[in-house]
Short mmCIF file of C-alpha atoms in Angstrom, two decimals:
data_model
loop_
_atom_site.label_atom_id
_atom_site.label_comp_id
_atom_site.label_asym_id
_atom_site.label_seq_id
_atom_site.Cartn_x
_atom_site.Cartn_y
_atom_site.Cartn_z
CA MET A 1 30.24 41.86 8.38
CA THR A 2 28.50 42.29 5.05
CA PRO A 3 24.75 41.84 4.52
CA ALA A 4 25.48 38.64 2.58
CA ASP A 5 27.15 37.18 5.67
CA ALA A 6 24.21 37.89 7.96
CA PRO A 7 21.81 35.06 8.76
CA PRO A 8 18.69 35.02 6.57
CA THR A 9 15.50 36.20 8.16
CA PRO A 10 12.21 34.29 8.11
CA ASN A 11 10.30 34.64 4.85
CA SER A 12 13.60 35.26 3.01
CA ILE A 13 13.79 34.99 -0.74
CA LEU A 14 15.31 31.53 -0.47
CA ALA A 15 12.87 28.70 -1.02
CA PRO A 16 12.98 26.36 2.00
CA ALA A 17 13.45 23.32 -0.21
CA ASP A 18 16.38 24.85 -2.12
CA ALA A 19 19.21 23.29 -0.14
CA ALA A 20 21.86 24.28 -2.67
CA ALA A 21 20.97 27.97 -2.45
CA ASP A 22 20.78 27.78 1.35
CA ALA A 23 24.25 26.35 1.96
CA LEU A 24 25.96 26.78 5.31
CA VAL A 25 28.83 29.24 4.84
CA LEU A 26 31.71 29.25 7.32
CA TYR A 27 34.81 31.37 6.71
CA GLY A 28 33.74 31.76 3.09
CA GLU A 29 33.44 28.01 2.46
CA SER A 30 30.06 26.46 1.62
CA PHE A 31 28.68 23.21 3.04
CA ALA A 32 25.55 21.43 1.82
CA SER A 33 24.74 20.04 5.27
CA ARG A 34 24.11 21.96 8.50
CA LEU A 35 24.94 18.94 10.66
CA LEU A 36 28.44 18.31 12.01
CA LEU A 37 29.09 14.88 13.50
CA GLY A 38 31.53 13.59 16.09
CA THR A 39 33.44 10.33 15.67
CA ALA A 40 33.87 9.08 19.26
CA ARG A 41 32.17 6.34 21.29
CA TYR A 42 30.60 4.41 18.39
CA PRO A 43 30.35 0.65 19.01
CA SER A 44 32.40 -0.23 15.92
CA PRO A 45 34.05 1.34 12.87
CA SER A 46 31.35 -0.13 10.63
CA VAL A 47 28.60 1.56 12.66
CA LEU A 48 30.47 4.87 12.53
CA GLU A 49 30.85 4.56 8.77
CA ALA A 50 27.17 3.72 8.26
CA ALA A 51 26.07 6.60 10.48
CA VAL A 52 28.21 9.08 8.56
CA ARG A 53 26.93 7.84 5.22
CA ARG A 54 23.35 8.13 6.47
CA ALA A 55 23.71 11.62 7.94
CA ARG A 56 25.99 13.05 5.23
CA PRO A 57 27.40 15.71 7.59
CA ALA A 58 29.29 18.83 6.62
CA MET A 59 32.28 17.89 8.80
CA LEU A 60 33.53 15.16 11.11
CA THR A 61 35.25 16.12 14.35
CA ALA A 62 38.28 14.21 15.58
CA SER A 63 40.92 14.79 18.24
CA LEU A 64 44.63 14.02 18.28
CA ARG A 65 44.41 13.66 22.05
CA ARG A 66 41.87 10.85 21.88
CA GLN A 67 42.64 7.85 24.05
CA GLY A 68 39.39 5.98 23.57
CA SER A 69 38.89 2.36 24.53
CA GLN A 70 36.53 1.61 21.65
CA ALA A 71 37.83 0.03 18.48
CA ALA A 72 36.18 2.76 16.43
CA GLU A 73 38.33 5.41 18.11
CA THR A 74 41.88 4.08 17.96
CA GLY A 75 44.56 2.86 15.61
CA ARG A 76 45.57 3.38 12.02
CA GLY A 77 42.26 1.94 10.79
CA PHE A 78 40.34 4.80 12.37
CA TRP A 79 42.28 7.47 10.49
CA GLU A 80 42.07 5.50 7.26
CA LEU A 81 38.30 5.28 7.72
CA LEU A 82 38.03 9.06 8.09
CA ARG A 83 39.91 9.54 4.83
CA ALA A 84 37.78 6.96 3.04
CA LEU A 85 34.56 8.71 4.07
CA GLN A 86 35.68 11.79 2.14
CA VAL A 87 34.05 14.18 4.60
CA PRO A 88 36.07 17.24 5.69
CA VAL A 89 37.68 16.66 9.08
CA LEU A 90 37.38 19.28 11.81
CA PRO A 91 40.19 18.61 14.30
CA ASN A 92 39.48 19.65 17.86
CA THR A 93 41.54 20.46 20.93
CA ALA A 94 39.50 18.24 23.26
CA GLY A 95 41.06 17.73 26.67
CA CYS A 96 43.17 20.89 26.63
CA HIS A 97 43.23 22.93 29.84
CA SER A 98 45.60 25.78 29.00
CA VAL A 99 45.97 28.24 26.16
CA GLN A 100 49.41 26.96 25.21
CA GLU A 101 48.22 23.35 25.29
CA ALA A 102 45.33 24.17 22.95
CA ILE A 103 47.57 26.12 20.56
CA THR A 104 50.16 23.35 20.41
CA THR A 105 47.48 20.72 19.79
CA ALA A 106 45.93 22.85 17.05
CA GLN A 107 49.28 23.27 15.34
CA MET A 108 49.88 19.51 15.46
CA ALA A 109 46.40 18.87 14.06
CA ARG A 110 47.02 21.26 11.20
CA GLU A 111 50.10 19.27 10.22
CA VAL A 112 48.44 15.86 10.57
CA PHE A 113 45.18 16.70 8.79
CA ASP A 114 46.57 19.38 6.46
CA THR A 115 43.76 21.77 7.30
CA PRO A 116 43.49 25.23 8.90
CA TRP A 117 40.14 24.32 10.48
CA ILE A 118 40.08 23.83 14.24
CA LYS A 119 37.35 23.34 16.81
CA LEU A 120 38.74 25.16 19.81
CA GLU A 121 37.99 23.48 23.14
CA LEU A 122 39.57 24.92 26.26
CA ILE A 123 38.18 23.13 29.30
CA GLY A 124 37.90 25.00 32.58
CA ASP A 125 36.07 22.42 34.71
CA ASP A 126 36.56 18.66 34.51
CA TYR A 127 33.19 17.86 36.05
CA THR A 128 30.92 19.87 33.74
CA LEU A 129 33.46 20.17 30.89
CA GLN A 130 32.53 23.84 30.83
CA PRO A 131 34.79 25.98 28.64
CA ASP A 132 37.38 28.19 30.30
CA THR A 133 35.63 31.46 29.57
CA LEU A 134 38.46 33.53 31.07
CA HIS A 135 41.11 32.37 28.56
CA LEU A 136 39.08 31.17 25.57
CA VAL A 137 39.12 34.54 23.79
CA ASP A 138 42.90 34.81 24.10
CA ALA A 139 43.37 31.31 22.69
CA ALA A 140 41.04 32.07 19.77
CA ALA A 141 42.81 35.33 19.01
CA GLN A 142 46.22 33.66 18.89
CA LEU A 143 45.00 30.87 16.62
CA ILE A 144 43.32 33.31 14.23
CA ARG A 145 46.54 35.33 14.00
CA ASP A 146 48.27 32.05 13.15
CA GLY A 147 45.95 31.49 10.20
CA PHE A 148 43.42 29.06 11.69
CA LYS A 149 39.72 28.99 10.92
CA VAL A 150 38.52 28.79 14.50
CA LEU A 151 35.17 27.35 15.59
CA PRO A 152 35.15 27.98 19.36
CA TYR A 153 33.16 25.78 21.73
CA CYS A 154 31.74 28.11 24.37
CA THR A 155 28.86 28.76 26.72
CA GLU A 156 25.75 30.72 25.79
CA ASP A 157 27.09 33.89 27.45
CA LEU A 158 26.42 36.86 25.15
CA VAL A 159 29.44 38.92 26.19
CA LEU A 160 31.81 35.97 25.72
CA CYS A 161 30.42 35.19 22.28
CA GLN A 162 30.65 38.83 21.23
CA ARG A 163 34.30 38.97 22.34
CA LEU A 164 35.04 35.87 20.25
CA VAL A 165 33.53 37.60 17.23
CA ASP A 166 35.50 40.76 18.01
CA VAL A 167 38.84 38.91 17.83
CA GLY A 168 37.98 37.40 14.45
CA CYS A 169 35.89 34.26 14.95
CA ALA A 170 33.62 34.11 11.89
CA ALA A 171 31.35 31.60 13.67
CA VAL A 172 30.64 30.64 17.28
CA MET A 173 29.49 27.34 18.81
CA PRO A 174 27.65 27.76 22.14
CA TRP A 175 26.51 24.72 24.08
CA ALA A 176 22.88 23.87 24.76
CA ALA A 177 23.82 21.93 27.89
CA PRO A 178 26.99 20.28 29.26
CA ILE A 179 28.66 17.80 26.93
CA GLY A 180 27.06 14.38 26.84
CA THR A 181 24.06 15.22 29.03
CA GLY A 182 21.48 15.13 26.25
CA ARG A 183 19.29 17.59 28.15
CA GLY A 184 18.62 19.90 25.23
CA PRO A 185 18.58 23.71 25.52
CA VAL A 186 18.61 24.49 29.24
CA ASN A 187 18.70 28.27 28.73
CA PRO A 188 16.41 29.06 25.78
CA TYR A 189 16.36 32.76 26.62
CA ALA A 190 20.14 33.14 26.35
CA LEU A 191 20.37 31.07 23.18
CA GLN A 192 17.63 33.04 21.46
CA LEU A 193 19.19 36.30 22.61
CA LEU A 194 22.48 35.23 21.02
CA ARG A 195 20.71 34.62 17.74
CA GLU A 196 19.08 38.03 17.89
CA ARG A 197 22.26 39.92 18.73
CA LEU A 198 24.99 38.21 16.70
CA SER A 199 25.07 38.20 12.92
CA VAL A 200 27.77 35.54 12.46
CA PRO A 201 26.83 31.87 11.95
CA LEU A 202 25.95 30.13 15.23
CA LEU A 203 26.11 26.36 15.68
CA VAL A 204 24.88 24.62 18.81
CA ASP A 205 27.63 22.35 20.10
CA ALA A 206 26.98 19.90 22.94
CA GLY A 207 24.00 18.93 25.05
CA LEU A 208 21.46 17.96 22.40
CA GLY A 209 19.95 14.55 23.08
CA ARG A 210 16.94 14.24 20.75
CA PRO A 211 16.20 15.19 17.16
CA SER A 212 13.49 17.51 18.49
CA HIS A 213 16.20 19.48 20.33
CA ALA A 214 18.07 19.99 17.07
CA CYS A 215 14.89 20.98 15.26
CA GLN A 216 14.07 23.50 18.00
CA VAL A 217 17.35 25.41 17.86
CA MET A 218 17.23 25.42 14.06
CA GLU A 219 13.74 26.92 14.24
CA TRP A 220 15.24 29.71 16.37
CA GLY A 221 17.55 30.55 13.48
CA TYR A 222 20.71 28.68 14.44
CA ASP A 223 22.83 27.82 11.44
CA GLY A 224 23.75 24.27 12.39
CA VAL A 225 24.41 21.75 15.15
CA LEU A 226 27.31 19.53 16.16
CA LEU A 227 26.44 16.13 17.63
CA ASN A 228 28.25 13.10 18.96
CA THR A 229 26.95 11.31 22.03
CA ALA A 230 23.27 11.50 21.05
CA VAL A 231 24.06 9.51 17.92
CA ALA A 232 26.93 7.29 19.04
CA LEU A 233 25.15 6.00 22.18
CA ALA A 234 21.71 5.55 20.61
CA GLN A 235 20.36 2.01 20.44
CA ASP A 236 20.55 2.35 16.65
CA PRO A 237 23.20 4.97 15.85
CA VAL A 238 22.64 4.78 12.10
CA ALA A 239 18.91 5.41 12.33
CA MET A 240 19.51 8.17 14.90
CA ALA A 241 22.03 9.85 12.61
CA GLY A 242 19.37 9.95 9.93
CA ALA A 243 16.77 11.26 12.36
CA PHE A 244 19.01 14.15 13.39
CA ALA A 245 19.85 14.98 9.78
CA ASP A 246 16.14 15.10 8.96
CA ALA A 247 15.40 17.19 12.07
CA VAL A 248 18.07 19.74 11.19
CA ARG A 249 16.63 20.14 7.70
CA ALA A 250 13.07 20.41 9.05
CA GLY A 251 14.05 23.05 11.59
CA ARG A 252 15.91 25.08 8.99
CA ASN A 253 12.99 24.93 6.56
CA ALA A 254 10.59 25.99 9.32
CA TYR A 255 12.79 28.97 10.17
CA LEU A 256 12.94 30.09 6.56
CA ALA A 257 9.20 29.56 6.12
CA GLY A 258 8.43 31.75 9.14
CA THR A 259 6.50 30.21 12.01
CA MET A 260 3.21 31.73 13.13
CA ALA A 261 3.16 34.10 16.08
CA GLU A 262 1.99 32.60 19.36
CA GLN A 263 -1.46 33.70 20.54
CA ALA A 264 -2.68 34.23 24.08
CA SER A 265 -6.07 32.69 23.33
CA ALA A 266 -7.62 30.23 20.91
CA GLN A 267 -8.18 31.37 17.34
CA PRO A 268 -10.55 29.63 14.90
CA SER A 269 -8.73 27.75 12.16
CA THR A 270 -11.77 27.15 9.95
CA PRO A 271 -13.58 29.78 7.87
CA VAL A 272 -16.85 31.26 9.15
CA LEU A 273 -18.36 31.77 5.69
CA GLY A 274 -21.86 30.33 5.70
CA THR A 275 -22.03 30.12 9.49
CA PRO A 276 -25.20 31.74 10.97
CA PHE A 277 -24.44 35.27 12.11
CA TRP A 278 -25.37 34.48 15.73
CA HIS A 279 -22.44 31.99 15.82
CA GLN A 280 -19.94 34.52 14.47
CA THR A 281 -19.88 36.84 17.46
#
């Protein structure tokens, strides 16, 4: 890991408004946006298209194993829409429960989408959709040896995330809460500890329900977020896509600007110049 790869610190030389200079870099490739967007559960293809155009995400996730009931998720038209949007596609191994199943799905996705990128999902529990932490590292290692650019979906466990980095993952995607719950960061301590200890890009994947959740993790120094349900199931998915995109930018700018330190007691925010001396004690 070179110094250039390490996440910038608050008060860095980058101007917060300079989005071009502050690009998200994953596996040596730059992306203007720090928001990744899912493509499932939208009410219609036209709503999905409008949401993507509003959010302008870095990548769109899609799964070969999808068997959705919504029109936006099935058929030739769906794949044609993804191509027309001209946003890089991040295939995922959603629904896979074994290492071999995930590897086979990834290899199929590489052929279909003509891309080495893969979001590695290896599910260990059908109820919580929690990743299989016992076999995830092995799956990631095999895919990296096979030439994939692996973005692993994982829990916020520090040791697990460090092992993923050790086997070659140049970025890690811990959850904030179980998929689709919208609860936001349920373990702030662990997520902030990850950011302090790991120097690779970290993207929060799953569990964010409100733009304020996205802004919060970006303020902690996370490099990006991946969303689906919070946008797709909003009353107005297009407006919500824009709200999340704005929140991600605001959180990133706040991190780069450097937030003030918390104080245990109130501190005056107005100058005391000209105030009688007996009021200044």
